[in-house]
C-alpha positions in Angstrom: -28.1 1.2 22.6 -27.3 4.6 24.0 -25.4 3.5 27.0 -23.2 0.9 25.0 -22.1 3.1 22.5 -21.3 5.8 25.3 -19.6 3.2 26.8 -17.7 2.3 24.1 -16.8 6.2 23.0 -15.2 6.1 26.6 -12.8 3.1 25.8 -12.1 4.8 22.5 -11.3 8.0 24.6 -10.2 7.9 28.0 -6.4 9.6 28.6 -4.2 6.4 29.8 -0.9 6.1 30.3 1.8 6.4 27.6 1.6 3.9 24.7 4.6 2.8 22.5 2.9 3.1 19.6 -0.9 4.2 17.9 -2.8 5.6 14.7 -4.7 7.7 16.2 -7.5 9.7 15.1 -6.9 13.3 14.8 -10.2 14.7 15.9 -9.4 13.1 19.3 -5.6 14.2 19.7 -6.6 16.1 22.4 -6.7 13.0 24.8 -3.0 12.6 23.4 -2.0 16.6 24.0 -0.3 16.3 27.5 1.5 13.1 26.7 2.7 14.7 23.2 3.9 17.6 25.0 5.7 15.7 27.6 8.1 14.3 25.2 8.4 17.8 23.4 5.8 19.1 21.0 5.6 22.7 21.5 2.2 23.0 20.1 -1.6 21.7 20.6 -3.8 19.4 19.4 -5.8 21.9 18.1 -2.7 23.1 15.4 -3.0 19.5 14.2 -6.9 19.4 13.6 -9.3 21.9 14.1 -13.0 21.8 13.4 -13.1 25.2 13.2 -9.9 26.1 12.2 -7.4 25.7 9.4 -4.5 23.4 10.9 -2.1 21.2 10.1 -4.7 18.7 8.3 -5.2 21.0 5.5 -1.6 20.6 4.4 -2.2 16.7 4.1 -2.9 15.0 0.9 -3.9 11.4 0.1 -1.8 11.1 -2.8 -3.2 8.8 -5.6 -4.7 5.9 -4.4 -3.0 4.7 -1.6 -0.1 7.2 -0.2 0.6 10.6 1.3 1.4 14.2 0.2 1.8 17.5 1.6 1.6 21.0 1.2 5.1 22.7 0.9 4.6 26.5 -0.7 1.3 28.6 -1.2 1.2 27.7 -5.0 -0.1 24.1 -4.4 3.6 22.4 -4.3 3.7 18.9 -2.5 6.3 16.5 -1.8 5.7 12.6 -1.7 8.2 9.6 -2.1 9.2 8.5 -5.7 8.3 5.7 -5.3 4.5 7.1 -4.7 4.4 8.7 -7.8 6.6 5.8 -9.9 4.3 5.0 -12.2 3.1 8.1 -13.1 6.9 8.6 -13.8 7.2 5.6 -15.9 4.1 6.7 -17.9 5.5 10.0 -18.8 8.9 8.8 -19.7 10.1 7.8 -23.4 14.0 6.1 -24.5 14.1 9.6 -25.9 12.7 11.7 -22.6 13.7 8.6 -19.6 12.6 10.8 -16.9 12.9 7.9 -14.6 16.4 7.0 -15.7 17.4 10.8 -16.0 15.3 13.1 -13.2 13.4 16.2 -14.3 12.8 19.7 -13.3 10.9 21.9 -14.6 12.6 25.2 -15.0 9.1 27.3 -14.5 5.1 26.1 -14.2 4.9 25.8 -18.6 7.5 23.3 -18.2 5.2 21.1 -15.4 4.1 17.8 -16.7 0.2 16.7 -16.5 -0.5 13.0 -14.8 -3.2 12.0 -16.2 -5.4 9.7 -13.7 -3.4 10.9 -11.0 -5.5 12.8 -8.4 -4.9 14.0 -4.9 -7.9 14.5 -2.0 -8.1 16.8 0.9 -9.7 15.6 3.7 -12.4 18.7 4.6 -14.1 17.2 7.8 -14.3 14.3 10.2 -17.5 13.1 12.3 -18.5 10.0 14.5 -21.7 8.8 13.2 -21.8 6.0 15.0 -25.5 6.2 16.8 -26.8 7.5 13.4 -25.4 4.8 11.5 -26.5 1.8 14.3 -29.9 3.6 14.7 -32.9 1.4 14.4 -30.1 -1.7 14.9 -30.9 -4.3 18.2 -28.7 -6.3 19.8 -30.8 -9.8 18.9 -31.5 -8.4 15.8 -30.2 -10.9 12.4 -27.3 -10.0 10.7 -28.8 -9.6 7.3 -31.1 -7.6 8.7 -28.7 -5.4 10.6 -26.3 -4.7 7.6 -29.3 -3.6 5.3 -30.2 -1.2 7.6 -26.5 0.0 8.6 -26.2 0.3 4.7 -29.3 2.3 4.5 -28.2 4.7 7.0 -24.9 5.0 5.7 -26.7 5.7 2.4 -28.8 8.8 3.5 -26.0 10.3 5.6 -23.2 10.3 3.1 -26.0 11.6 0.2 -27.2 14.6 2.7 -23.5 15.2 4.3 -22.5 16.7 0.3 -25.8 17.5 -0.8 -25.0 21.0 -3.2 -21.2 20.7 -2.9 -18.6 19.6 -5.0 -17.5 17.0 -1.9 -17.7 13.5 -1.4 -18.5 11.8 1.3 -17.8 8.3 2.6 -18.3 6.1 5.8 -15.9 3.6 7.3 -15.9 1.1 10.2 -13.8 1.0 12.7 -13.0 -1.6 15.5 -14.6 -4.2 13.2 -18.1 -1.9 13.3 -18.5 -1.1 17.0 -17.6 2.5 15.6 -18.5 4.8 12.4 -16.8 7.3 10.8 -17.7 9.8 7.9 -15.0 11.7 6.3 -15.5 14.5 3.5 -13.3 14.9 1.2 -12.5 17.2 -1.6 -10.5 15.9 -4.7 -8.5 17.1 -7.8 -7.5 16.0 -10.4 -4.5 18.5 -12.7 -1.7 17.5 -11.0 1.7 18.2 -12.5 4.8 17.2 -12.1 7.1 19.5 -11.3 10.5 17.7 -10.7 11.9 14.4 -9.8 15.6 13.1 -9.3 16.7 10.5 -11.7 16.3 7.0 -10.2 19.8 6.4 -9.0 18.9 8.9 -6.5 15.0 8.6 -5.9 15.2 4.4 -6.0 19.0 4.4 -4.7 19.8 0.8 -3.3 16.5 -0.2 -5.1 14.9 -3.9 -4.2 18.1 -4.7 -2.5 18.1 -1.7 0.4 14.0 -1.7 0.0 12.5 -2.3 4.3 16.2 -2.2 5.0 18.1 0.0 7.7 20.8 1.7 7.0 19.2 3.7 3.7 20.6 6.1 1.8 17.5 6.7 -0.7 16.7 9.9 -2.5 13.2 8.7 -2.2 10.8 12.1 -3.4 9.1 13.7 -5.8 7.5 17.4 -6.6 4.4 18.0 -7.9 1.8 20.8 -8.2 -2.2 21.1 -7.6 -4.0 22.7 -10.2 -7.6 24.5 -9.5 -9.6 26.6 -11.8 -10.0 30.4 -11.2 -12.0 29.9 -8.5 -10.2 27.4 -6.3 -12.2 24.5 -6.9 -11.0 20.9 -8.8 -11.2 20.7 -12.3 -10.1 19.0 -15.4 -6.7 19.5 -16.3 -6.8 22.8 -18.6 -4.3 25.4 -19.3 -6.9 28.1 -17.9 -5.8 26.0 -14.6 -3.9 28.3 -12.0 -1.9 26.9 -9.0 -4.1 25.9 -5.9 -3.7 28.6 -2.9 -3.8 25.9 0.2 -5.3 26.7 3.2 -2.1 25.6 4.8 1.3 24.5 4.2 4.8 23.3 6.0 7.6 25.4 6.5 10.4 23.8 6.2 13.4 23.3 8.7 17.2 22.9 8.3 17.8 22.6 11.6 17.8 18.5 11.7 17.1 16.1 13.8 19.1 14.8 17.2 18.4 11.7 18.9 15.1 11.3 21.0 13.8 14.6 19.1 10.0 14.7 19.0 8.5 13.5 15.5 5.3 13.4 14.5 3.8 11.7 11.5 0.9 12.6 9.5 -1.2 10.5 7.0 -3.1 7.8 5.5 -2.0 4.6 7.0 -3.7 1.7 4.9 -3.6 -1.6 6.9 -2.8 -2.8 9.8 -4.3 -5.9 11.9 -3.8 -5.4 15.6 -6.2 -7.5 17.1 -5.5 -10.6 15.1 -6.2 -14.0 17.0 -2.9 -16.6 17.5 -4.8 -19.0 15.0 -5.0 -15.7 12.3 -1.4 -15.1 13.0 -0.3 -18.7 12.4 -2.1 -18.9 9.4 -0.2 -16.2 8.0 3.4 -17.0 9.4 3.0 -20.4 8.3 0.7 -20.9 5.3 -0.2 -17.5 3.3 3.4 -15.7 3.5 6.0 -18.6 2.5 3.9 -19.1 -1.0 3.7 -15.6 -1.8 7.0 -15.2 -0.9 8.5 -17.7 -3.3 6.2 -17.5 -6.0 7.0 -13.1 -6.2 10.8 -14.1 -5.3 10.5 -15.9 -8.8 8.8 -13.3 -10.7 11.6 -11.2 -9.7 14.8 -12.9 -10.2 13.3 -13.1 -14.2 12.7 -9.5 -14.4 15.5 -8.6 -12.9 17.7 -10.8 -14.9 15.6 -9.2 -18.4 16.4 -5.9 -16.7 20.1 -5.8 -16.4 20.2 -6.6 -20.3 18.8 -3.4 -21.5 17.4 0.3 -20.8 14.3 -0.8 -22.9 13.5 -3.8 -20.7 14.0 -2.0 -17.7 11.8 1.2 -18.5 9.2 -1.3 -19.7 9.5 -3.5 -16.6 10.5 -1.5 -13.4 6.9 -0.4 -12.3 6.1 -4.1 -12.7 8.8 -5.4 -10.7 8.7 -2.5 -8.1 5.1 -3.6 -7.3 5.9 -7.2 -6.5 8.9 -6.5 -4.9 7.5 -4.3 -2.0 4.8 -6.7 -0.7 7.5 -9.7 -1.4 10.1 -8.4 0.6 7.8 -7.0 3.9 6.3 -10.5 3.9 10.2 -11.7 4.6 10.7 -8.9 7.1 7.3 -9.5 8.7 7.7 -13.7 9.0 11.0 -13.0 10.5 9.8 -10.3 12.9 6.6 -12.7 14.2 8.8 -15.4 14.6 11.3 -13.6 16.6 9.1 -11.7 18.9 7.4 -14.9 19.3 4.2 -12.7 18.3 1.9 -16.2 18.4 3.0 -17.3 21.8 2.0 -14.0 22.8 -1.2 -14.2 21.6 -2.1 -17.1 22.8 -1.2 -15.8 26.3 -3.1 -13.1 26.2 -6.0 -15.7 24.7 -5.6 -17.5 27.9 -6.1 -14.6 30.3 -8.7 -13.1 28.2 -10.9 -16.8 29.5 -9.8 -16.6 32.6 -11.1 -12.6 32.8 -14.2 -13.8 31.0 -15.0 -17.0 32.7 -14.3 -15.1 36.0 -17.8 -13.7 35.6 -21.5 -14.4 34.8 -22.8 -12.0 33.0 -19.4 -11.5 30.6 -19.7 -15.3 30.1 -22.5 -14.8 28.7 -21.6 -12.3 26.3 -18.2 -13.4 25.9 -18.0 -16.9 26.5 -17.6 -18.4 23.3 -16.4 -16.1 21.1 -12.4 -17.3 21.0 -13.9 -20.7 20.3 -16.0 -19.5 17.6 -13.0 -17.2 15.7 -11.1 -21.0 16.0 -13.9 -22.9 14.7 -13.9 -20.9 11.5 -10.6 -20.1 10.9 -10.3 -23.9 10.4 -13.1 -23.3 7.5 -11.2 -20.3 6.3 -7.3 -22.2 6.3 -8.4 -24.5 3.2 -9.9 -20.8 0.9 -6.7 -19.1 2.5 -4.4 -21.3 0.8 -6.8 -22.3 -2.0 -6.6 -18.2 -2.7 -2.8 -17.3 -2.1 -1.7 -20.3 -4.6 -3.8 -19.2 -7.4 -3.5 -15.5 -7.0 0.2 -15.9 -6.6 0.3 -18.0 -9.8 -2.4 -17.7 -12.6 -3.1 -13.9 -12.8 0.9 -13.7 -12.2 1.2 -14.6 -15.6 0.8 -12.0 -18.1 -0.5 -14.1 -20.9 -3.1 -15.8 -18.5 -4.3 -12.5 -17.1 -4.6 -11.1 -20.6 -6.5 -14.2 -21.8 -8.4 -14.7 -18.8 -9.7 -11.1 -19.2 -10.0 -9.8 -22.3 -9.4 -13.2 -25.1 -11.9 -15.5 -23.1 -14.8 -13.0 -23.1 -14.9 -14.0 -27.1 -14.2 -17.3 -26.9 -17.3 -17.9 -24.8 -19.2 -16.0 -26.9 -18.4 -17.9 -30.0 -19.2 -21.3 -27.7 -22.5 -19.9 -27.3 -25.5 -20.4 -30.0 -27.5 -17.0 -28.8 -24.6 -14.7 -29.6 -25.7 -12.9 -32.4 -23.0 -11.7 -35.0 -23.7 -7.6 -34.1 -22.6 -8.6 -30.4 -19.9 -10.9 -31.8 -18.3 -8.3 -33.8 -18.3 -5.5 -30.8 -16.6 -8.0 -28.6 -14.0 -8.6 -31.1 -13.6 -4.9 -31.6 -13.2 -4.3 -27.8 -10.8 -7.3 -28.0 -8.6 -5.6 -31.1 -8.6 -2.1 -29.2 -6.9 -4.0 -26.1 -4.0 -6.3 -27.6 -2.1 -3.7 -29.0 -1.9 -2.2 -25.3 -1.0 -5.7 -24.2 2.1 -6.6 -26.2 3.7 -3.1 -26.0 3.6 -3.4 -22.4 4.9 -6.9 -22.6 8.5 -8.7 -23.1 7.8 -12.7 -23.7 11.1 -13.9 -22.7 10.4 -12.3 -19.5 6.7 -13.9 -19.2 7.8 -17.3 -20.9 10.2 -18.2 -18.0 7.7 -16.6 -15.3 5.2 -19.2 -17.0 7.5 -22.4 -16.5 8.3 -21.1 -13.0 5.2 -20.6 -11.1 3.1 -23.4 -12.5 5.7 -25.3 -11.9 5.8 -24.5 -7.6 1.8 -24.5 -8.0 1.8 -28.1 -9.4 4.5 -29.3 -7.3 3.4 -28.1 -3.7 -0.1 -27.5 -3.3 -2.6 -30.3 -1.7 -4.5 -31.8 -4.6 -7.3 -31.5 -2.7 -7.2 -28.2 -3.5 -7.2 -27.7 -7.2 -9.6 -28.8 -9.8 -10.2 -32.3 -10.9 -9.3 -30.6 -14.6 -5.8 -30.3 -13.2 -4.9 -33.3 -11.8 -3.2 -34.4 -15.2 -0.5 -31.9 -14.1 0.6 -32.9 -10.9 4.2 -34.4 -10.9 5.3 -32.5 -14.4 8.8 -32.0 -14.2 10.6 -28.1 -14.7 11.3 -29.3 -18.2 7.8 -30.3 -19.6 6.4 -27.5 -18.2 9.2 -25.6 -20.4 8.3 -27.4 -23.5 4.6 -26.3 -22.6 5.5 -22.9 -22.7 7.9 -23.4 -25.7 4.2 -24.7 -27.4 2.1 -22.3 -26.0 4.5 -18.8 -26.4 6.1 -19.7 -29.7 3.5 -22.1 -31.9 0.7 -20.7 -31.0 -1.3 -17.6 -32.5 -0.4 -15.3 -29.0 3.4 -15.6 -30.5 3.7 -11.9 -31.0 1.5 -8.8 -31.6 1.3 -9.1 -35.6 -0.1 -13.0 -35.6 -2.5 -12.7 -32.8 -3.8 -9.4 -34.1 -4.4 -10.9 -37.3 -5.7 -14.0 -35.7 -8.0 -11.3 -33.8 -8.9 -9.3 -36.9 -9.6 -12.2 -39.4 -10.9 -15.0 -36.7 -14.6 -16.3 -36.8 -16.3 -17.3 -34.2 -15.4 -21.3 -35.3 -12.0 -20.3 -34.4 -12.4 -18.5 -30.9 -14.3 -21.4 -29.9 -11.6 -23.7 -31.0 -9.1 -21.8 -29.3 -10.8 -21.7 -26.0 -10.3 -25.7 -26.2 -6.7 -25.5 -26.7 -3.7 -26.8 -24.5 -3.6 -22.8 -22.9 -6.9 -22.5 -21.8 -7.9 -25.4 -20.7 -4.9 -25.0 -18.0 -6.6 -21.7 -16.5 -9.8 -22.0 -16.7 -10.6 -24.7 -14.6 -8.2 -22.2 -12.2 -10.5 -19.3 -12.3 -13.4 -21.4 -12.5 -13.1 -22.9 -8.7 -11.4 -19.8 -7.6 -14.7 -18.0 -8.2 -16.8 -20.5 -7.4 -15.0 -20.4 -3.8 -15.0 -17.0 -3.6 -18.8 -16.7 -2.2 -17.6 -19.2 0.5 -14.4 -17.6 1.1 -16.4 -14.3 1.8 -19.2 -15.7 3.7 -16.6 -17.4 6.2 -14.5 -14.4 6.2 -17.8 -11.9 7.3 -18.4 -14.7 10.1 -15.0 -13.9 11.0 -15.2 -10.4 11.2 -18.5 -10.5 12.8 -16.7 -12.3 16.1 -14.0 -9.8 16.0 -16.7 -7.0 16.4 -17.7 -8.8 19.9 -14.1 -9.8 20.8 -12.6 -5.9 20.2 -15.2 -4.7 22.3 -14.8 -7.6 25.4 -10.7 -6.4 25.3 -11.7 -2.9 25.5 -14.0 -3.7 28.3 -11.6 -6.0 29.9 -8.4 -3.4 29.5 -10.5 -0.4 29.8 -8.1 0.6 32.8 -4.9 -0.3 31.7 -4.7 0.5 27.9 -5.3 2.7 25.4 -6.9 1.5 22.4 -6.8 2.9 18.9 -8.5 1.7 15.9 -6.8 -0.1 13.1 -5.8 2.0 10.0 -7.7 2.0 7.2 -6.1 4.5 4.4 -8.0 7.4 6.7 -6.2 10.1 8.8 -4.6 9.6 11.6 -1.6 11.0 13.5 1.6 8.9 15.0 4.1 10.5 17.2 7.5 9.3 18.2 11.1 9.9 19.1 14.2 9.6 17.0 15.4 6.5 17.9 18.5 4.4 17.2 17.6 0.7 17.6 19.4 -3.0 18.2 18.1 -5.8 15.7 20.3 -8.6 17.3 23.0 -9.3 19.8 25.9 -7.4 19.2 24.5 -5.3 16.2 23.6 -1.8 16.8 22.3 0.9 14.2 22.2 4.6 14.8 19.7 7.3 13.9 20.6 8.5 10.8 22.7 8.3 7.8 24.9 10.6 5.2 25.9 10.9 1.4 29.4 9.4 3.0 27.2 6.0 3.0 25.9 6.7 -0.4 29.4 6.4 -1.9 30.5 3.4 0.1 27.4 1.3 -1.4 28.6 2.7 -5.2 29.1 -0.7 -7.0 28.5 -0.1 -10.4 28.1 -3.7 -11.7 24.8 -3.7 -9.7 22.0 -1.2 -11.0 21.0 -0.6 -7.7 24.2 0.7 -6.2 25.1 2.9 -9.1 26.0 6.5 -8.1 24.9 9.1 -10.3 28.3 11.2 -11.9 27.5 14.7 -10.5 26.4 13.4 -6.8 29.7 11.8 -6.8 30.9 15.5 -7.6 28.9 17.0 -5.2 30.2 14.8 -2.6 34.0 15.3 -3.8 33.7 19.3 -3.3 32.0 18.7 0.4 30.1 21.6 -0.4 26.8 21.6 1.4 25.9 24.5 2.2 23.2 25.3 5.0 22.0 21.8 4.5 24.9 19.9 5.7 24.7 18.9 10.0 27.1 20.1 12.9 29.4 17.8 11.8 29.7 18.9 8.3 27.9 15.9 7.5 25.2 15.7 4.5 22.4 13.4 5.9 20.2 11.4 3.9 17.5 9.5 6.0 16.9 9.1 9.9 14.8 6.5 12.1 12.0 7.0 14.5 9.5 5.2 16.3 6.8 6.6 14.9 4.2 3.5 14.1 3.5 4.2 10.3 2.6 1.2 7.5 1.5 1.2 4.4 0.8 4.6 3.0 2.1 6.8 5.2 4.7 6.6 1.9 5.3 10.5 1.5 3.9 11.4 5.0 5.7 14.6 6.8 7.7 14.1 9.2 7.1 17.1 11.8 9.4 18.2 14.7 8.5 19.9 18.3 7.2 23.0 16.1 5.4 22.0 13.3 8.2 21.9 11.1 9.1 20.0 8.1 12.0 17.7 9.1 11.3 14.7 6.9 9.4 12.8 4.1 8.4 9.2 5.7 9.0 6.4 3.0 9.9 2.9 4.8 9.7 1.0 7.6 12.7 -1.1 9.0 13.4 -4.7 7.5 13.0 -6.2 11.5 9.7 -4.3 12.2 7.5 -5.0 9.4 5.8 -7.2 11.3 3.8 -3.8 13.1 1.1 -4.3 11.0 0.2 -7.1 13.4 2.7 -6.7 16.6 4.2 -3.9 17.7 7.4 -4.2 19.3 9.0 -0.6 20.3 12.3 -2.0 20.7 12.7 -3.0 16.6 10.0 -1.5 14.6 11.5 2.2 13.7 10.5 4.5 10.5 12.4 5.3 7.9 12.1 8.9 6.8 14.2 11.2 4.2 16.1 14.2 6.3 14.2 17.3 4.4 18.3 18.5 4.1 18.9 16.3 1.6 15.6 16.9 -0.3 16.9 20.6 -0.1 20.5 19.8 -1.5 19.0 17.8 -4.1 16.8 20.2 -5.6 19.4 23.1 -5.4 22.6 21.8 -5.8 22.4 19.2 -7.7 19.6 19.8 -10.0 19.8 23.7 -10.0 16.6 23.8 -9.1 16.5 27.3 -7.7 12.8 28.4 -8.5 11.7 25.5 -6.6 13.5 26.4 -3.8 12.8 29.8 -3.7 9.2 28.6 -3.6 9.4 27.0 -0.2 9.2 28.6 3.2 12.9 27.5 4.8 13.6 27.8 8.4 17.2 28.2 9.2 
């Protein structure tokens, strides 16, 4: 066990030539150092992480759940994008205070704005446990048995790694377990905001320029870490007093010029590098196209809802700007696999990976069947894939199902059922009355009603009958009109017609009633849904582990096969890592070329304001009149706006800095480009580029146009 996992560490490790592209793992930057300073980075791996050390990593902030922040003054301020920190927007504004629609800034720290539930974490440390977490494992050793122990060791270390500290600690695989890594982290929870730009500046160009290149989006947000008097994370109080960081950015106004050094740092959520030709297919050809449609419909509604009235949109625009995001990469990433014929390409590689292994005894034994196993149950995955993507892009799409499904059939079973006693009747219909007045505040029914029609009727006109419920059958072949008229039944004749009948239905129902109900039209059409879907859902996961469980030995037999030639970095997994890049134009087709960056000049030539997305707020169109930029316009007089760079970056490196040769802030990453979302699977260095915010316009934002002067006195600028 000891030599394969030092083997292993050495694939993970050894210096190779240059890559196009890589997450890699800051504790090992140093293995990156000389080719990092080649291309221009003035520093050392050791200012990015040190064990001993503060560095760069103390700046950086997993920001919510599932994006990136950093560190900007020595009172706790952070930037992230806007779109990071949207719903928390949303939830603090009111028709009367529209933060979204109208920006904010507070004037002095009593004017910051608590967000509740929003949290930010610092990541304190990083280890390779790998030998302590496989210890006790053997190589013939059952799987069962193997991941109770692995969970068991994972157990004890995290518990002991935080014993008498205020830290957490967690464990993650990586290259599908042949590695372990333990991160502690330190999280807190009073964070304020301190200022945002209304939307036509933060979501400028909106669904219609979102994964596309050129972009001219305002797209950030301030906020501030609270701590109490001793440093430490508390609840939000007003005894709270700004966190003192360990380390933050100063910021640059110098720019950026093309091939500049950038380097990105963050918490990259997903990607899926090693992915087999059959995996690849399966998602070009089955999984995206239904998600697609079915979210393309979801948004057309809202959006046409939207346009009607500020009170729609405020309600709606988190909604929508949460389908959008994953609808519209899945586009980009289709188109990108198809055009860098990603699948051909895997199968090649596929095909010398059995000629390497067949070309040898011993790796045919270890080796030898593993492509043909991954096949073999992908073809008992494909039928739960599109089982899964149908239902999940239909019935919880809904808002009515999801809100019946969840919190109205609970009841209704419970009524159904002779053991129920009236005291646990009565609590459940309590919990049920506490929950629908949330529901149908948050909710617009023409807006639902039409998204009802729509997506059942793509469900029952496409998908194989062999993969929905008996129960269902009846609704195959239903035209677009009956499934209207059902929705005409079921949203205006029944008792969910609006918040004052069903709540009185709720309040005043029996439990004769609720069980009647739960035979009704409406729930007989989900629940034989949900049924199957979680009766599948063991098998879908059981298949799935198999899976996983070949791609542990097939990672390891391509580092071992490519151990020479390649350099191998593990696939993210909303942990830290560091990506580094160049400033880089790029040429999506023939004839079409796009260069690095744009200006507020493009800003105004987009201005359409018949189209919410392409309306130009008054005093930016001011600004932009008087040319008056200041020290944060370019050489050419120019205010930029947003750049490109081939730094490999996905999901949640949202808000990441964008660092040049020195350590400076240059930019906030928020996008990739339309043609390369397809990196989460294939990297292609000529067409997949990052999108970031030039820190100038951030600057000119927050001081010109907003007035903003205490913020900006805050920061550390370097002319």
């Amino acid at each position: 066990m000891k030599k394969l996992l030092l083997s292993l560490l050495i694939f993970f490790l050894l210096p190779f030539s240059r890559a196009d592209e890589g997450m890699w793992i800051p504790l090992f930057l140093k293995y990156n150092e000389a080719e990092m300073q080649q291309m221009g980075f003035k520093l050392t791996a050791e200012d990015v992480y040190s064990v001993n050390n503060h560095s760069m990593k103390d700046a950086i902030v997993l920001f919510g759940r599932g994006c990136t922040g950093e560190l900007i003054s020595s009172e706790g301020l952070l930037i992230t994008n806007h779109h990071c920190g949207y719903s928390n927007i949303v939830s603090l504004s009111t028709v009367e205070n529209n933060y979204l629609h109208n920006g904010f800034w507070a004037k002095d720290k009593s004017q910051e704005l608590p967000c509740p539930g929003l949290s930010v974490t610092f990541l304190v440390s990083m280890e390779d446990v790998t030998e302590r977490v496989l210890r006790g494992t053997t190589a013939d050793q059952c799987e069962v048995d193997r991941e109770k122990m692995i969970n068991n060791n994972i157990a004890k270390l995290t518990k002991e790694a935080v014993k008498g500290t205020h830290y957490t600690a967690i464990i993650k695989p990586l290259y599908y377990g042949n590695q372990y890594f333990m991160y502690i982290n330190e999280t807190f929870d009073d964070i304020r905001l301190v200022g945002t730009p209304p939307e036509n500046i933060g979501k400028f160009g909106g669904d219609s320029d979102n994964w596309m290149w050129p972009r001219h989006t305002g797209d950030f947000s301030l906020y501030r870490i609270y701590a109490d008097k001793e440093g430490k994370p508390a609840d939000f109080s007003l005894n709270n007093a700004p966190y003192q960081p360990k380390q933050f950015f100063k910021i640059s106004t110098k720019g950026v010029e093309e091939n500049d050094f950038t380097l990105v740092f963050g918490y990259p959520g997903t990607t899926r590098q090693f992915l087999t030709s059959e995996a690849v297919r399966q998602i070009v050809e089955l999984q995206n196209p239904v998600a697609i449609h079915q979210r393309g419909e979801r948004l057309d509604i809202m959006k046409k809802y939207m346009d009607q009235s500020v009170e729609t949109r405020l309600l709606y625009s988190g909604k929508a700007n949460s389908i959008s995001n994953g609808w519209k990469k899945w586009i980009g990433e289709n188109n990108g696999l198809i055009d860098a014929k990603a699948i051909d390409k895997k199968i090649n590689n596929e095909e010398e990976f059995t000629q390497w292994v067949n070309a040898d005894a011993v790796r045919m034994e270890k080796y030898g069947t593993v492509l043909q196993d991954l096949r073999n149950y992908y073809a008992l995955y494909e039928p739960y894939l599109i089982g899964n993507v149908y239902f999940s892009e239909t019935f919880p799409a809904v808002e009515l199902i999801a809100f019946a499904y969840r919190n109205v059939l609970p009841l209704v079973y419970m009524s159904q059922d002779k053991n129920t006693t009236n005291e646990q009747w009565k609590e459940q219909q309590e919990k049920l009355l506490k929950s629908v007045e949330s529901f149908y505040k948050g909710y617009y029914k023409p807006i639902d009603k039409e998204v009802f029609s729509s997506l059942l009727y793509h469900y029952f006109s496409t998908i194989n009958t062999k993969l929905i419920p008996s129960e269902l059958m009846k609704f195959m072949g239903m035209s677009r009109s009956m499934f209207d008229q059902m929705a005409d039944r079921i949203y205006d004749k029944t008792v969910f017609s609006d918040y004052k009948t069903f709540s009185s239905f709720v309040e005043k129902g029996n439990k004769k009633e609720f069980a009647k109900l739960g035979q009704s039209e409406f729930f007989q059409l989900f629940i034989p849904a949900y049924d199957q879907y979680f009766g599948n859902y063991e098998g879908m996961v059981d298949v799935n582990n198999k899976i996983n469980l070949f791609y542990r030995t097939y990672v390891a037999a391509l580092m071992e096969k490519d151990a020479e030639n390649k350099r191998f970095y593990p696939d993210a997994n909303l942990t830290m890592r560091v990506t580094y890049g160049q400033v880089k134009g790029f040429s999506p087709k023939d004839g079409k070329e796009y260069v690095y960056y744009t200006t507020l000049q493009g800003v105004m030539e987009k201005e359409d304001p018949n189209v919410f997305d392409y309306k130009v707020d008054p005093k930016l169109k001011e600004l932009y009149g008087q040319q008056d930029y200041g020290r944060y316009a370019n050489a050419a007089g120019e205010m930029p706006v947003a750049f490109i760079a081939s730094n490999h970056t996905t999901g949640g490196n949202s808000g990441s800095p964008v660092l040049n040769a020195n350590g400076e802030l240059v930019g906030v990453n928020f996008d990739r480009v339309w043609e390369g979302t397809m990196s989460d699977i294939h990297y292609d260095v000529s067409r997949c580029r990052n999108i970031s915010l030039d820190i100038r316009y951030l600057l000119f934002i927050v001081d010109k146009f907003a007035n903003a002067q205490n913020i900006i006195n805050e920061m550390t600028i370097v002319e």
